[in-house]
Amino acid sequence: MAVQRVLESEVVRILEKCSTLNHAKQVHAHIYNNNLHQCSYVITKLVRLVTSLTHVPLHSYPRLIFAQVHTPNPFLWTALIRAYAVRGSISQALSLFCSMRKRRITPLSFTFVALFSASGIARDIRLGAQLHAQTLLVGGFDSDMYVNNAMIDMYVKCGFTRCARKVFDEMPEQDVVSWTGLIVAYARRGDMKAAQDLFDGLPVKDMVAWTAMITGYAQNALPENAVQVFRWLVDEGVEIDEVTLVGVISACAQLGASVYAKWIRDIAESSGFGDGSSVLVGSALIDMYSKCGNVEEAYNIFKGMRERNVFSYSSMIVGFAIHGQVHAAIKLFYDMLETDVKPNCVTFVGVLTACSHAGLVDLGEQLFATMEKYYGVAPTAQHYACMADLLGRAGYLEKVIRLVETMSMKPDGAVWGALLGASYVHGNPDVAEIASKHLFELEPDNMGNYLLLSNTYASVGRWDDVSRVRKWIKEKNLKKDPGWSWVEAKNGMIHKFAAGDVKHPQINEIKKELNELLERLKGIGYQPNLSSVLYDVNDDEKRLLLMSHSEKLALAFGLLSTDAGSTIKIMKNLRICKDCHVVMCGASRLTGRKIVVRDNTRFHHFFNGACSCRNFW
């Protein structure tokens, strides 16, 4: 027995060094020569090796090896079951599991872990629930942490978070994997309160749990919370990795404030991820600086990167595009094609967006026509939306309709929304009706679609239709999304303004500053654009509403709270209206200040009475 044990160990040691099918077969011959072909311990190792070679079909050599063992033990059964489960052959894995049960062989925890994993990947909740029942029938697995964690993961992937939570609550003991799996599930559902409550109860928080919370808040558009959790992480002395940094950098990008950009960049550099050493962090910093209104610094980071990948190039191209630096975006795209880096779907979104912002229809159509043929990037709904926006802005509404009819997938709200927006710009109510009909089905509670249709009717004097749409709005009890703008004061503090804000402690000084600015603007020809008011009120009320727009309040506060000559940066959650656009242009001329406004689609750089968008937005 002692000699056989030594021989078994030697064969296993050799198997662990094998990497090809020929090597495996040579060792298999050695196993036969030494009469070890009935040893489940050795054969299990052989099966694991052979099934790890993805080019070897499971039904041939691995299955024959298994079949020649007269009494395979649970580990050997599990090795083959896991192989089928990993490769997606769930029916074969289940068939083996049933055969195993018929022979009254008790499964291992790893058997259930493999099957639960396969069920989760296939999103097969019925199979997962049946396996859950099997763990109870077999017995002894209710306290097995590995099985319970796999079960939680399965329920989460199948969208049954309540079932996952029930398994979690009934576990006699949980580890950090149990907690983190549920935290991620709640974050994906957008239930950050449940995620935070769970996180607060986690006894020992590792980097994965911290990262799950930071990323969850960032992905659910709660950047302040993400930054706060990251501050706690730093205070706790937890080591920071690239994934954690990317999560909080994404949150800083949403905030759009330079004070946060400098803060997180300093942390990245002190953690060893600065100076272009990390392509992942570098790409995230490019995106952040672009969204914070500093595309120049984004480009400096890009140039300083030791290595660039498709995400680096794509982030920079998108950054140039949203800042209206169209030719820089297009040049960088063609520079990228000269390298070994191949464009992906995001790259083409960036370059098509650049074409759209500049009205480069011919180039946009050419790129769209070649992206799959020459670069292997199949168009997605987002690319079609870019093309609809490009053609629609340029007035080619019929082309947009033909494009929609030839789409390889069902048009989504972004595609129809681009057509509706173009219909409003070009005063075409007939096309607006076509687009809005689809939008009302896809997004029945999106008030913006109703308002665009109403305004399109109003632009051509179809007042009965305007009344009809406004009646729909009242019947559906729809409310317009409140406008928010935030601006950074001299001390780095962020000040947020709502439309019609009266709560700011300096509101009286802000209104006085705004009134004085508007009076000066009237002296150079400014007249309020009353069409920017989307309510059915008289002209005087419209003027008052225009004065209370959040970006105007933010502008007045910026003039009050920052040094003369410094740039004023305003971030906004909605698209800037025509009247505010005119005011920003005039204010940049009167004050000599550069004003940068980020709305929900792009950046506007105002200087000396002109905007970088050239009034094409």
XYZ file of N, CA and C in Angstrom, residues 145-336:
576
model
N -21.032 26.530 3.388
C -20.891 27.908 2.924
C -20.680 28.000 1.418
N -19.889 27.066 0.850
C -19.623 27.108 -0.587
C -20.904 26.897 -1.392
N -21.714 25.930 -0.964
C -22.972 25.650 -1.660
C -23.927 26.829 -1.533
N -24.046 27.375 -0.327
C -24.951 28.500 -0.120
C -24.513 29.731 -0.910
N -23.216 29.981 -0.980
C -22.727 31.114 -1.770
C -23.023 30.913 -3.255
N -22.851 29.685 -3.738
C -23.167 29.385 -5.137
C -24.663 29.548 -5.398
N -25.476 29.160 -4.405
C -26.922 29.293 -4.521
C -27.325 30.771 -4.569
N -26.709 31.580 -3.713
C -26.975 33.021 -3.712
C -26.633 33.617 -5.072
N -25.468 33.243 -5.595
C -25.029 33.747 -6.895
C -26.007 33.345 -7.993
N -26.508 32.097 -7.937
C -27.470 31.621 -8.932
C -28.748 32.450 -8.884
N -29.315 32.641 -7.680
C -30.556 33.401 -7.556
C -30.367 34.852 -8.011
N -29.204 35.428 -7.703
C -28.918 36.804 -8.117
C -28.878 36.902 -9.635
N -28.153 35.985 -10.289
C -28.035 36.020 -11.750
C -29.372 35.788 -12.436
N -30.254 35.033 -11.790
C -31.580 34.775 -12.363
C -32.569 35.887 -12.027
N -32.134 36.887 -11.260
C -32.999 38.023 -10.938
C -33.906 37.821 -9.749
N -33.638 36.804 -8.923
C -34.473 36.518 -7.751
C -33.708 36.909 -6.480
N -33.570 38.229 -6.303
C -32.771 38.732 -5.180
C -33.398 38.374 -3.836
N -34.728 38.364 -3.769
C -35.395 38.024 -2.497
C -35.058 36.598 -2.069
N -35.011 35.675 -3.032
C -34.639 34.285 -2.714
C -33.184 34.218 -2.254
N -32.320 34.994 -2.928
C -30.914 35.031 -2.523
C -30.788 35.540 -1.092
N -31.580 36.579 -0.756
C -31.517 37.136 0.596
C -32.019 36.123 1.625
N -33.031 35.331 1.250
C -33.563 34.312 2.182
C -32.488 33.251 2.469
N -31.776 32.825 1.422
C -30.684 31.865 1.628
C -29.632 32.478 2.549
N -29.294 33.742 2.293
C -28.289 34.442 3.104
C -28.716 34.504 4.577
N -29.969 34.892 4.798
C -30.460 35.055 6.178
C -30.497 33.730 6.939
N -30.675 32.617 6.220
C -30.780 31.313 6.875
C -29.433 30.611 7.025
N -28.364 31.224 6.493
C -27.037 30.610 6.636
C -26.571 30.729 8.094
N -26.083 29.635 8.671
C -25.591 29.716 10.055
C -24.346 30.589 10.168
N -23.613 30.698 9.070
C -22.407 31.523 9.062
C -22.168 32.026 7.643
N -21.836 33.309 7.525
C -21.546 33.870 6.202
C -20.096 34.339 6.155
N -19.540 34.333 4.944
C -18.221 34.926 4.762
C -18.359 36.169 3.891
N -17.259 36.826 3.574
C -17.318 38.087 2.824
C -17.893 37.875 1.428
N -17.728 36.658 0.859
C -18.298 36.359 -0.459
C -19.829 36.402 -0.393
N -20.394 35.871 0.669
C -21.849 35.872 0.849
C -22.365 37.307 0.871
N -21.730 38.134 1.688
C -22.166 39.528 1.830
C -21.988 40.304 0.522
N -20.818 40.162 -0.080
C -20.519 40.950 -1.279
C -21.432 40.587 -2.437
N -21.747 39.285 -2.588
C -22.647 38.863 -3.663
C -23.986 39.561 -3.594
N -24.528 39.690 -2.385
C -25.815 40.368 -2.229
C -25.684 41.883 -2.391
N -24.599 42.440 -1.896
C -24.383 43.889 -2.052
C -24.372 44.253 -3.540
N -23.652 43.466 -4.334
C -23.601 43.699 -5.783
C -24.990 43.552 -6.401
N -25.759 42.559 -5.931
C -27.113 42.341 -6.465
C -28.003 43.538 -6.197
N -27.985 44.043 -4.973
C -28.804 45.225 -4.648
C -28.365 46.440 -5.466
N -27.051 46.604 -5.637
C -26.546 47.738 -6.407
C -27.024 47.671 -7.855
N -27.012 46.476 -8.438
C -27.463 46.331 -9.833
C -28.946 46.628 -9.973
N -29.710 46.345 -8.929
C -31.145 46.664 -8.945
C -31.410 48.140 -8.671
N -30.382 48.860 -8.258
C -30.557 50.272 -7.923
C -31.017 50.504 -6.496
N -31.051 49.444 -5.685
C -31.485 49.568 -4.288
C -30.252 49.785 -3.409
N -29.722 51.006 -3.472
C -28.484 51.285 -2.750
C -28.702 51.375 -1.242
N -29.935 51.628 -0.805
C -30.201 51.641 0.645
C -30.009 50.244 1.223
N -30.569 49.225 0.531
C -30.404 47.847 0.988
C -28.931 47.446 0.927
N -28.239 47.883 -0.127
C -26.817 47.568 -0.259
C -26.017 48.198 0.882
N -26.339 49.458 1.200
C -25.612 50.148 2.270
C -25.888 49.506 3.634
N -27.166 49.135 3.880
C -27.514 48.478 5.149
C -26.738 47.172 5.311
N -26.638 46.414 4.215
C -25.909 45.146 4.256
C -24.415 45.393 4.477
N -23.905 46.393 3.770
C -22.480 46.733 3.891
C -22.145 47.167 5.320
N -23.028 47.960 5.914
C -22.797 48.428 7.289
C -22.722 47.267 8.278
N -23.458 46.175 7.972
C -23.471 45.023 8.876
C -22.350 44.033 8.634
N -21.562 44.259 7.562
C -20.469 43.343 7.232
C -19.362 43.480 8.275
N -19.055 42.412 9.013
C -18.081 42.516 10.113
C -16.689 42.927 9.649
N -16.197 42.253 8.594
C -14.862 42.559 8.074
C -15.013 42.902 6.598
N -14.684 44.123 6.256
C -14.883 44.601 4.888
C -13.567 44.515 4.116
N -13.567 43.714 3.039
C -12.365 43.647 2.221
C -12.489 44.606 1.042
N -11.464 44.650 0.214
C -11.436 45.608 -0.891
C -12.576 45.368 -1.890
N -12.944 44.093 -2.085
C -14.022 43.771 -3.029
C -15.346 44.375 -2.560
N -15.627 44.278 -1.256
C -16.868 44.834 -0.708
C -16.878 46.358 -0.828
N -15.752 47.006 -0.486
C -15.668 48.467 -0.626
C -15.882 48.874 -2.088
N -15.231 48.157 -2.996
C -15.339 48.479 -4.424
C -16.761 48.297 -4.921
N -17.448 47.259 -4.425
C -18.848 47.021 -4.828
C -19.723 48.215 -4.462
N -19.511 48.773 -3.278
C -20.306 49.924 -2.848
C -19.970 51.170 -3.664
N -18.692 51.427 -3.853
C -18.278 52.616 -4.605
C -18.795 52.553 -6.038
N -18.589 51.399 -6.677
C -19.046 51.224 -8.057
C -20.569 51.271 -8.140
N -21.244 50.676 -7.149
C -22.706 50.688 -7.126
C -23.259 52.097 -7.078
N -22.723 52.917 -6.200
C -23.180 54.312 -6.118
C -22.887 55.063 -7.414
N -21.700 54.849 -7.976
C -21.338 55.538 -9.220
C -22.262 55.131 -10.364
N -22.543 53.832 -10.473
C -23.390 53.348 -11.566
C -24.851 53.731 -11.396
N -25.246 54.081 -10.183
C -26.625 54.505 -9.941
C -26.750 56.019 -9.830
N -25.777 56.727 -10.418
C -25.801 58.197 -10.491
C -25.902 58.848 -9.113
N -25.160 58.288 -8.157
C -25.073 58.871 -6.813
C -23.587 59.118 -6.504
N -22.981 60.038 -7.259
C -21.527 60.203 -7.153
C -21.063 60.709 -5.790
N -21.867 61.568 -5.127
C -21.456 62.073 -3.807
C -21.310 60.924 -2.815
N -22.242 59.967 -2.867
C -22.173 58.810 -1.975
C -20.947 57.954 -2.283
N -20.651 57.784 -3.579
C -19.477 56.994 -3.967
C -18.203 57.616 -3.409
N -18.097 58.940 -3.516
C -16.917 59.639 -3.004
C -16.828 59.508 -1.486
N -17.988 59.594 -0.806
C -17.991 59.473 0.652
C -17.521 58.091 1.095
N -17.999 57.035 0.436
C -17.570 55.670 0.774
C -16.068 55.520 0.523
N -15.589 56.113 -0.575
C -14.154 56.030 -0.860
C -13.342 56.732 0.231
N -13.847 57.857 0.729
C -13.153 58.552 1.829
C -13.066 57.649 3.059
N -14.158 56.918 3.355
C -14.144 55.979 4.488
C -13.086 54.900 4.258
N -13.023 54.408 3.026
C -12.036 53.380 2.693
C -10.620 53.886 2.972
N -10.333 55.118 2.538
C -9.004 55.697 2.756
C -8.739 55.848 4.252
N -9.750 56.325 4.992
C -9.591 56.505 6.448
C -9.334 55.179 7.156
N -9.914 54.087 6.629
C -9.732 52.768 7.237
C -8.376 52.150 6.882
N -7.653 52.796 5.964
C -6.335 52.298 5.587
C -6.373 51.085 4.683
N -7.510 50.874 3.978
C -7.629 49.732 3.064
C -6.790 49.996 1.816
N -6.069 48.978 1.368
C -5.241 49.121 0.171
C -6.126 49.369 -1.046
N -5.698 50.267 -1.904
C -6.483 50.660 -3.080
C -5.939 49.948 -4.308
N -6.849 49.380 -5.122
C -6.408 48.773 -6.376
C -7.004 49.533 -7.560
N -6.698 49.074 -8.769
C -7.130 49.775 -9.981
C -8.648 49.832 -10.109
N -9.330 48.727 -9.809
C -10.784 48.669 -9.983
C -11.479 49.656 -9.043
N -11.004 49.731 -7.788
C -11.577 50.681 -6.835
C -11.381 52.105 -7.334
N -10.180 52.399 -7.813
C -9.892 53.746 -8.315
C -10.778 54.111 -9.501
N -10.955 53.176 -10.412
C -11.785 53.447 -11.591
C -13.219 53.767 -11.174
N -13.720 53.068 -10.141
C -15.074 53.327 -9.659
C -15.231 54.736 -9.129
N -14.293 55.188 -8.298
C -14.418 56.529 -7.717
C -14.076 57.606 -8.748
N -13.186 57.305 -9.701
C -12.899 58.264 -10.780
C -14.156 58.493 -11.613
N -14.927 57.419 -11.847
C -16.201 57.546 -12.565
C -17.164 58.469 -11.813
N -17.180 58.350 -10.478
C -18.038 59.221 -9.668
C -17.588 60.669 -9.779
N -16.278 60.909 -9.735
C -15.754 62.274 -9.866
C -16.088 62.857 -11.237
N -16.087 61.998 -12.261
C -16.456 62.456 -13.605
C -17.901 62.941 -13.633
N -18.786 62.236 -12.924
C -20.187 62.655 -12.865
C -20.336 63.993 -12.147
N -19.545 64.216 -11.108
C -19.623 65.478 -10.369
C -19.119 66.637 -11.214
N -18.144 66.357 -12.067
C -17.684 67.375 -13.008
C -16.941 68.538 -12.384
N -16.405 68.376 -11.179
C -15.734 69.473 -10.489
C -14.233 69.259 -10.472
N -13.479 70.332 -10.762
C -12.021 70.214 -10.849
C -11.399 69.872 -9.509
N -12.040 70.307 -8.403
C -11.476 70.011 -7.086
C -11.446 68.503 -6.831
N -12.481 67.797 -7.269
C -12.506 66.336 -7.120
C -11.516 65.683 -8.070
N -11.389 66.254 -9.274
C -10.467 65.692 -10.258
C -9.033 65.726 -9.724
N -8.635 66.860 -9.164
C -7.275 66.977 -8.625
C -7.084 66.042 -7.432
N -8.100 65.962 -6.565
C -8.021 65.115 -5.361
C -7.796 63.654 -5.717
N -8.602 63.123 -6.629
C -8.513 61.691 -6.935
C -7.273 61.397 -7.783
N -6.826 62.358 -8.571
C -5.598 62.131 -9.346
C -4.391 62.051 -8.409
N -4.373 62.908 -7.385
C -3.285 62.856 -6.400
C -3.258 61.496 -5.695
N -4.444 60.986 -5.354
C -4.523 59.676 -4.694
C -4.035 58.574 -5.630
N -4.429 58.658 -6.905
C -3.998 57.651 -7.888
C -2.470 57.637 -8.001
N -1.868 58.815 -8.029
C -0.415 58.890 -8.165
C 0.289 58.403 -6.903
N -0.257 58.768 -5.723
C 0.369 58.318 -4.474
C 0.198 56.816 -4.258
N -0.801 56.211 -4.928
C -1.032 54.767 -4.808
C -0.245 53.971 -5.840
N 0.530 54.661 -6.661
C 1.377 53.977 -7.633
C 0.735 53.758 -8.986
N -0.383 54.458 -9.262
C -1.071 54.260 -10.538
C -1.026 55.516 -11.408
N -0.113 56.442 -11.094
C 0.005 57.657 -11.890
C 1.085 57.526 -12.941
N 1.428 58.666 -13.545
C 2.506 58.740 -14.540
C 2.295 57.777 -15.702
N 1.053 57.508 -16.046
C 0.771 56.665 -17.209
C 1.112 55.210 -17.038
N 1.324 54.767 -15.785
C 1.737 53.379 -15.560
C 0.591 52.392 -15.675
N -0.644 52.842 -15.460
C -1.812 51.962 -15.530
C -2.716 52.408 -16.668
N -2.887 51.545 -17.648
C -3.747 51.901 -18.791
C -5.207 51.998 -18.356
N -5.600 51.196 -17.362
C -6.981 51.218 -16.874
C -7.288 52.533 -16.170
N -6.430 52.917 -15.228
C -6.627 54.172 -14.490
C -6.441 55.370 -15.420
N -5.452 55.296 -16.296
C -5.213 56.389 -17.237
C -6.421 56.659 -18.114
N -7.057 55.601 -18.627
C -8.246 55.756 -19.473
C -9.392 56.388 -18.688
N -9.534 55.975 -17.411
C -10.593 56.549 -16.564
C -10.323 58.019 -16.286
N -9.052 58.393 -16.077
C -8.705 59.796 -15.834
C -8.968 60.656 -17.074
N -8.717 60.101 -18.244
C -9.024 60.821 -19.492
C -10.515 61.144 -19.551
N -11.323 60.134 -19.266
C -12.775 60.318 -19.271
C -13.191 61.349 -18.228
N -12.589 61.275 -17.030
C -12.945 62.193 -15.949
C -12.621 63.638 -16.325
N -11.397 63.888 -16.767
C -11.023 65.261 -17.093
C -11.866 65.808 -18.244
N -12.197 64.957 -19.203
C -13.068 65.394 -20.297
C -14.418 65.834 -19.759
N -14.984 65.042 -18.835
C -16.308 65.354 -18.294
C -16.276 66.470 -17.254
N -15.069 66.798 -16.752
C -14.924 67.934 -15.837
C -14.624 69.222 -16.600
N -14.664 69.170 -17.922
C -14.488 70.376 -18.721
C -13.060 70.717 -19.055
N -12.117 69.821 -18.772
C -10.706 70.100 -19.022
C -10.159 69.089 -20.022
N -10.550 69.251 -21.270
C -10.136 68.305 -22.303
C -8.638 68.425 -22.591
N -8.058 69.598 -22.296
C -6.617 69.775 -22.499
C -5.826 68.859 -21.563
N -6.236 68.807 -20.274
C -5.536 67.944 -19.329
C -5.792 66.473 -19.651
N -6.984 66.166 -20.159
C -7.279 64.792 -20.585
C -6.289 64.370 -21.669
N -6.018 65.271 -22.596
C -5.088 64.952 -23.686
C -3.654 64.839 -23.171
N -3.309 65.642 -22.159
C -1.970 65.529 -21.562
C -1.766 64.144 -20.945
N -2.804 63.645 -20.271
C -2.724 62.300 -19.689
C -2.585 61.263 -20.789
N -3.375 61.429 -21.847
C -3.329 60.491 -22.972
C -1.914 60.438 -23.561
N -1.310 61.609 -23.775
C 0.029 61.645 -24.371
C 1.084 61.049 -23.441
N 0.848 61.136 -22.118
C 1.825 60.648 -21.161
C 1.711 59.172 -20.837
N 0.713 58.479 -21.399
C 0.535 57.058 -21.100
C 1.607 56.213 -21.779
N 2.195 55.294 -21.006
C 3.231 54.419 -21.560
C 2.637 53.399 -22.534
N 1.404 53.033 -22.256
C 0.706 52.069 -23.113
C -0.719 52.577 -23.328
N -1.217 52.411 -24.540
C -2.591 52.842 -24.832
C -3.352 51.670 -25.430
N -4.584 51.504 -24.995
C -5.437 50.467 -25.573
C -6.668 51.111 -26.189
N -7.609 50.289 -26.599
C -8.793 50.815 -27.282
C -9.610 51.720 -26.367
N -9.574 51.460 -25.051
C -10.331 52.296 -24.121
C -9.692 53.682 -23.993
N -8.369 53.737 -24.013
C -7.662 55.025 -23.945
C -8.022 55.878 -25.166
N -7.876 55.275 -26.345
C -8.190 56.011 -27.574
C -9.662 56.417 -27.606
N -10.540 55.485 -27.262
C -11.976 55.770 -27.336
C -12.368 56.885 -26.377
N -11.821 56.847 -25.139
C -12.128 57.897 -24.156
C -11.692 59.266 -24.671
N -10.521 59.316 -25.295
C -10.012 60.592 -25.793
C -10.819 61.078 -26.994
N -11.188 60.165 -27.880
C -11.996 60.539 -29.052
C -13.356 61.071 -28.606
N -13.991 60.366 -27.661
C -15.279 60.830 -27.130
C -15.102 62.183 -26.442
N -13.987 62.347 -25.691
C -13.721 63.618 -25.019
C -13.633 64.764 -26.002
N -12.857 64.588 -27.070
C -12.769 65.628 -28.099
C -14.149 65.912 -28.703
N -14.909 64.849 -28.958
C -16.212 65.001 -29.619
C -17.183 65.825 -28.776
N -17.306 65.500 -27.487
C -18.298 66.206 -26.653
C -17.878 67.641 -26.348
N -16.594 67.955 -26.585
C -16.133 69.334 -26.402
C -16.142 70.114 -27.716
N -16.648 69.495 -28.759
C -16.741 70.193 -30.032
C -15.438 70.268 -30.801
N -14.388 69.578 -30.331
C -13.109 69.565 -31.048
C -13.142 68.416 -32.072
N -13.943 68.653 -33.081
C -14.293 67.605 -34.045
C -13.088 67.103 -34.817
N -12.308 68.029 -35.323
C -11.174 67.619 -36.167
C -10.124 66.873 -35.352
N -9.960 67.243 -34.076
C -9.025 66.517 -33.208
C -9.512 65.089 -32.992
N -10.838 64.922 -32.822
C -11.411 63.585 -32.621
C -11.201 62.720 -33.853
N -11.462 63.282 -35.012
C -11.336 62.515 -36.259
C -9.869 62.190 -36.555
N -8.991 63.158 -36.305
C -7.555 62.908 -36.532
C -7.057 61.786 -35.623
N -7.471 61.817 -34.355
C -7.022 60.780 -33.423
C -7.552 59.410 -33.853
N -8.771 59.386 -34.387
C -9.329 58.120 -34.879
C -8.451 57.546 -35.989
N -8.062 58.387 -36.938
C -7.234 57.893 -38.039
C -5.813 57.585 -37.566
N -5.314 58.334 -36.567
C -4.012 57.987 -35.972
C -4.067 56.605 -35.326
N -5.181 56.310 -34.683
C -5.367 55.010 -34.031
C -5.337 53.875 -35.061
